[in-house]
PDB file of C-alpha atoms in Angstrom:
ATOM      1  CA  TRP A   1       0.000   0.000   0.000  1.00 90.00           C
ATOM      2  CA  ASP A   2       1.049   3.576  -0.552  1.00 96.00           C
ATOM      3  CA  LEU A   3      -0.118   4.640   2.915  1.00 98.00           C
ATOM      4  CA  ILE A   4      -1.855   2.961   5.850  1.00 98.00           C
ATOM      5  CA  ALA A   5      -4.329   5.205   7.685  1.00 97.00           C
ATOM      6  CA  ILE A   6      -5.345   3.929  11.104  1.00 97.00           C
ATOM      7  CA  PRO A   7      -8.515   5.419  12.590  1.00 95.00           C
ATOM      8  CA  GLY A   8      -8.765   6.537  16.187  1.00 92.00           C
ATOM      9  CA  GLY A   9     -11.227   6.208  18.986  1.00 92.00           C
ATOM     10  CA  LEU A  10     -11.695   3.612  21.655  1.00 94.00           C
ATOM     11  CA  PRO A  11     -12.050   0.681  21.748  1.00 96.00           C
ATOM     12  CA  GLY A  12     -11.123   0.549  18.039  1.00 94.00           C
ATOM     13  CA  ALA A  13      -7.536   1.722  18.549  1.00 95.00           C
ATOM     14  CA  GLU A  14      -7.036  -0.942  21.227  1.00 96.00           C
ATOM     15  CA  ARG A  15      -8.462  -3.657  18.975  1.00 96.00           C
ATOM     16  CA  ILE A  16      -6.166  -2.664  16.125  1.00 96.00           C
ATOM     17  CA  ARG A  17      -3.197  -2.577  18.532  1.00 96.00           C
ATOM     18  CA  ASP A  18      -4.035  -6.065  19.840  1.00 96.00           C
ATOM     19  CA  SER A  19      -4.625  -7.628  16.408  1.00 96.00           C
ATOM     20  CA  VAL A  20      -2.044 -10.326  15.728  1.00 95.00           C
ATOM     21  CA  ARG A  21      -3.115 -10.329  12.073  1.00 95.00           C
ATOM     22  CA  LEU A  22      -2.578  -6.602  11.472  1.00 94.00           C
ATOM     23  CA  HIS A  23       0.687  -6.080  13.341  1.00 94.00           C
ATOM     24  CA  PRO A  24       2.968  -7.772  10.752  1.00 95.00           C
ATOM     25  CA  ALA A  25       1.505  -5.619   7.948  1.00 96.00           C
ATOM     26  CA  LEU A  26       1.909  -2.425   9.986  1.00 96.00           C
ATOM     27  CA  GLU A  27       5.450  -3.357  11.016  1.00 96.00           C
ATOM     28  CA  LYS A  28       6.474  -4.176   7.428  1.00 96.00           C
ATOM     29  CA  HIS A  29       4.995  -0.919   6.145  1.00 96.00           C
ATOM     30  CA  TRP A  30       6.715   1.111   8.878  1.00 96.00           C
ATOM     31  CA  ARG A  31      10.114  -0.571   8.388  1.00 96.00           C
ATOM     32  CA  ALA A  32       9.902   0.170   4.658  1.00 96.00           C
ATOM     33  CA  MET A  33       9.523   3.889   5.609  1.00 96.00           C
ATOM     34  CA  ARG A  34       6.135   4.065   3.921  1.00 96.00           C
ATOM     35  CA  PRO A  35       3.617   6.560   5.324  1.00 97.00           C
ATOM     36  CA  LEU A  36       1.767   5.397   8.418  1.00 97.00           C
ATOM     37  CA  ALA A  37      -1.020   7.761   9.517  1.00 98.00           C
ATOM     38  CA  MET A  38      -2.719   7.657  12.923  1.00 97.00           C
ATOM     39  CA  ILE A  39      -5.360   9.910  14.453  1.00 97.00           C
ATOM     40  CA  CYS A  40      -6.976  10.582  17.830  1.00 96.00           C
ATOM     41  CA  ALA A  41      -6.062   7.933  20.446  1.00 96.00           C
ATOM     42  CA  THR A  42      -4.231   5.681  17.987  1.00 97.00           C
ATOM     43  CA  PRO A  43      -0.792   7.375  18.121  1.00 95.00           C
ATOM     44  CA  ALA A  44      -0.694   6.821  21.892  1.00 95.00           C
ATOM     45  CA  VAL A  45      -2.571   3.528  22.105  1.00 96.00           C
ATOM     46  CA  LEU A  46      -0.948   1.789  19.110  1.00 97.00           C
ATOM     47  CA  GLY A  47       1.906   3.886  17.705  1.00 96.00           C
ATOM     48  CA  GLU A  48       3.838   4.448  20.916  1.00 93.00           C
ATOM     49  CA  PRO A  49       3.664   0.896  22.357  1.00 94.00           C
ATOM     50  CA  LYS A  50       4.545  -0.683  18.989  1.00 94.00           C
ATOM     51  CA  GLY A  51       7.579   1.609  18.585  1.00 93.00           C
ATOM     52  CA  PHE A  52       6.286   3.381  15.468  1.00 95.00           C
ATOM     53  CA  LEU A  53       6.787   6.808  17.085  1.00 92.00           C
ATOM     54  CA  GLU A  54      10.388   6.130  18.095  1.00 88.00           C
ATOM     55  CA  GLY A  55      12.487   9.209  17.342  1.00 84.00           C
ATOM     56  CA  VAL A  56       9.744  11.247  15.655  1.00 87.00           C
ATOM     57  CA  ALA A  57       7.543  14.116  16.744  1.00 86.00           C
ATOM     58  CA  ALA A  58       3.900  13.143  17.123  1.00 90.00           C
ATOM     59  CA  THR A  59       0.574  14.346  18.426  1.00 91.00           C
ATOM     60  CA  SER A  60      -2.559  12.607  19.678  1.00 93.00           C
ATOM     61  CA  HIS A  61      -5.857  13.311  21.338  1.00 94.00           C
ATOM     62  CA  PRO A  62      -5.265  15.575  24.366  1.00 92.00           C
ATOM     63  CA  ALA A  63      -6.538  12.851  26.722  1.00 94.00           C
ATOM     64  CA  PHE A  64      -3.527  10.717  25.716  1.00 92.00           C
ATOM     65  CA  ILE A  65      -0.712  13.281  25.986  1.00 83.00           C
ATOM     66  CA  ASP A  66       1.004  11.366  28.790  1.00 83.00           C
ATOM     67  CA  GLU A  67       1.170   8.199  26.676  1.00 86.00           C
ATOM     68  CA  ILE A  68       3.463   9.776  24.053  1.00 86.00           C
ATOM     69  CA  GLY A  69       7.232   9.995  24.401  1.00 77.00           C
ATOM     70  CA  GLY A  70       8.303   7.224  26.708  1.00 59.00           C
ATOM     71  CA  SER A  71      11.724   6.688  25.120  1.00 54.00           C
ATOM     72  CA  LEU A  72      15.063   8.401  25.614  1.00 49.00           C
ATOM     73  CA  GLU A  73      15.514   8.279  21.822  1.00 53.00           C
ATOM     74  CA  GLU A  74      12.723  10.754  21.266  1.00 55.00           C
ATOM     75  CA  THR A  75      13.916  14.334  21.042  1.00 55.00           C
ATOM     76  CA  GLN A  76      10.510  15.877  20.315  1.00 58.00           C
ATOM     77  CA  PRO A  77       8.106  13.293  21.665  1.00 56.00           C
ATOM     78  CA  TYR A  78       4.919  15.329  21.722  1.00 60.00           C
ATOM     79  CA  THR A  79       3.688  18.423  19.999  1.00 72.00           C
ATOM     80  CA  GLU A  80       0.341  20.149  20.178  1.00 77.00           C
ATOM     81  CA  GLY A  81       0.154  20.588  16.417  1.00 83.00           C
ATOM     82  CA  ARG A  82      -3.185  19.701  14.867  1.00 88.00           C
ATOM     83  CA  VAL A  83      -1.435  17.477  12.326  1.00 92.00           C
ATOM     84  CA  VAL A  84       2.200  16.423  12.689  1.00 90.00           C
ATOM     85  CA  TRP A  85       4.202  14.838   9.838  1.00 91.00           C
ATOM     86  CA  ASP A  86       7.678  13.653  10.786  1.00 90.00           C
ATOM     87  CA  ALA A  87       9.589  11.140   8.648  1.00 91.00           C
ATOM     88  CA  ASN A  88       7.002   8.573   7.530  1.00 95.00           C
ATOM     89  CA  ILE A  89       4.623   9.134  10.465  1.00 95.00           C
ATOM     90  CA  ILE A  90       1.532  11.359  10.223  1.00 95.00           C
ATOM     91  CA  THR A  91      -0.427  11.941  13.430  1.00 94.00           C
ATOM     92  CA  SER A  92      -3.396  14.086  14.315  1.00 94.00           C
ATOM     93  CA  ARG A  93      -5.367  15.044  17.405  1.00 93.00           C
ATOM     94  CA  GLY A  94      -8.979  13.953  16.821  1.00 95.00           C
ATOM     95  CA  PRO A  95     -12.252  14.285  14.934  1.00 95.00           C
ATOM     96  CA  GLY A  96     -11.886  18.072  14.607  1.00 91.00           C
ATOM     97  CA  THR A  97      -8.597  17.646  12.740  1.00 92.00           C
ATOM     98  CA  ALA A  98      -9.643  14.737  10.507  1.00 95.00           C
ATOM     99  CA  LEU A  99      -9.993  16.794   7.317  1.00 94.00           C
ATOM    100  CA  GLU A 100      -6.529  18.327   7.715  1.00 92.00           C
ATOM    101  CA  TRP A 101      -5.119  14.874   8.530  1.00 95.00           C
ATOM    102  CA  SER A 102      -6.653  13.367   5.403  1.00 95.00           C
ATOM    103  CA  LEU A 103      -5.301  16.190   3.231  1.00 93.00           C
ATOM    104  CA  CYS A 104      -1.840  15.610   4.721  1.00 94.00           C
ATOM    105  CA  CYS A 105      -2.216  11.938   3.741  1.00 96.00           C
ATOM    106  CA  VAL A 106      -3.086  13.023   0.184  1.00 95.00           C
ATOM    107  CA  GLU A 107       0.067  15.164   0.123  1.00 94.00           C
ATOM    108  CA  ALA A 108       2.184  12.264   1.397  1.00 95.00           C
ATOM    109  CA  ILE A 109       1.029  10.067  -1.484  1.00 96.00           C
ATOM    110  CA  PHE A 110       0.404  12.461  -4.375  1.00 96.00           C
ATOM    111  CA  GLY A 111       2.241  15.685  -3.494  1.00 93.00           C
ATOM    112  CA  ARG A 112       1.329  19.171  -2.368  1.00 90.00           C
ATOM    113  CA  ALA A 113      -0.285  20.270  -5.627  1.00 91.00           C
ATOM    114  CA  LYS A 114      -2.793  17.402  -5.478  1.00 93.00           C
ATOM    115  CA  ALA A 115      -3.575  18.101  -1.797  1.00 92.00           C
ATOM    116  CA  LEU A 116      -4.297  21.749  -2.653  1.00 88.00           C
ATOM    117  CA  GLU A 117      -6.432  20.671  -5.617  1.00 91.00           C
ATOM    118  CA  VAL A 118      -8.460  18.298  -3.439  1.00 92.00           C
ATOM    119  CA  ALA A 119      -8.782  20.873  -0.644  1.00 90.00           C
ATOM    120  CA  GLY A 120     -10.132  23.604  -2.940  1.00 87.00           C
ATOM    121  CA  PRO A 121     -13.704  22.376  -3.443  1.00 90.00           C
ATOM    122  CA  MET A 122     -13.914  21.273   0.204  1.00 89.00           C
ATOM    123  CA  VAL A 123     -14.035  24.909   1.366  1.00 83.00           C
ATOM    124  CA  THR A 124     -11.412  24.277   4.040  1.00 81.00           C
ATOM    125  CA  GLN A 125     -10.104  27.074   6.230  1.00 70.00           C
ATOM    126  CA  PRO A 126      -6.910  28.535   4.814  1.00 67.00           C
ATOM    127  CA  ALA A 127      -3.807  28.418   6.990  1.00 65.00           C
ATOM    128  CA  THR A 128      -3.869  32.209   7.254  1.00 68.00           C
ATOM    129  CA  LEU A 129      -7.390  33.435   7.793  1.00 69.00           C
ATOM    130  CA  PRO A 130      -8.508  36.739   6.283  1.00 72.00           C
ATOM    131  CA  PRO A 131     -10.182  39.310   8.560  1.00 73.00           C
ATOM    132  CA  LYS A 132     -13.606  38.215   9.739  1.00 67.00           C
ATOM    133  CA  ARG A 133     -16.666  39.406   7.884  1.00 70.00           C
ATOM    134  CA  PRO A 134     -19.671  40.753   9.798  1.00 69.00           C
ATOM    135  CA  PHE A 135     -21.577  37.908  11.506  1.00 65.00           C
ATOM    136  CA  GLU A 136     -19.039  35.308  10.418  1.00 64.00           C
ATOM    137  CA  TRP A 137     -18.704  32.598  13.084  1.00 66.00           C
ATOM    138  CA  ARG A 138     -15.312  31.434  14.275  1.00 63.00           C
ATOM    139  CA  LEU A 139     -14.742  29.222  17.256  1.00 60.00           C
ATOM    140  CA  GLU A 140     -12.355  31.556  19.063  1.00 60.00           C
ATOM    141  CA  GLU A 141     -14.871  34.407  19.052  1.00 54.00           C
ATOM    142  CA  GLU A 142     -16.908  35.119  22.195  1.00 56.00           C
ATOM    143  CA  VAL A 143     -20.676  34.952  21.762  1.00 53.00           C
ATOM    144  CA  SER A 144     -21.205  38.260  23.543  1.00 54.00           C
ATOM    145  CA  SER A 145     -19.167  40.139  20.944  1.00 54.00           C
ATOM    146  CA  ARG A 146     -21.428  38.846  18.154  1.00 52.00           C
ATOM    147  CA  VAL A 147     -24.526  39.879  20.089  1.00 55.00           C
ATOM    148  CA  ASP A 148     -23.051  43.303  20.852  1.00 60.00           C
ATOM    149  CA  ARG A 149     -22.229  43.821  17.152  1.00 57.00           C
ATOM    150  CA  ALA A 150     -25.765  42.890  16.161  1.00 57.00           C
ATOM    151  CA  LEU A 151     -27.269  45.251  18.726  1.00 59.00           C
ATOM    152  CA  GLU A 152     -25.001  48.091  17.596  1.00 65.00           C
ATOM    153  CA  LYS A 153     -26.160  47.606  14.022  1.00 62.00           C
ATOM    154  CA  TYR A 154     -29.804  48.097  14.956  1.00 64.00           C
ATOM    155  CA  ALA A 155     -29.157  50.860  17.519  1.00 66.00           C
ATOM    156  CA  ASN A 156     -27.714  53.218  14.912  1.00 60.00           C
TER     157      ASN A 156
END
């Protein structure tokens, strides 16, 4: 395979980790330096114990931060990046980062131009956001400021 993408969540990540049938395929893929992508709990629950994260930077769901980086070989064991690509390992934090993670996987297989082409019609957020438009919702914005803006509009 060009890339193996391993989904996250529990108990799925634990079942994949414990599968005696899947481990040889994952190990062979990893040793061949082919892309291995993990998301959510999987980097911590499967990647770390199996040694796939040895010596690379990685991320995982915030609930599993303490599970990453148990080796002296790891110089940057954990990062809070939404998607982290180091060597042949792609990791991501959870469901909210799944689209970015999948686009990173596209780039790993087909290159940056193809990832940008695929991302275009998906209406993804650009890396650098333009100034907000009136009434545009963004997660970091406080609700009260939107209400205040709306009230100001009608008060004048």
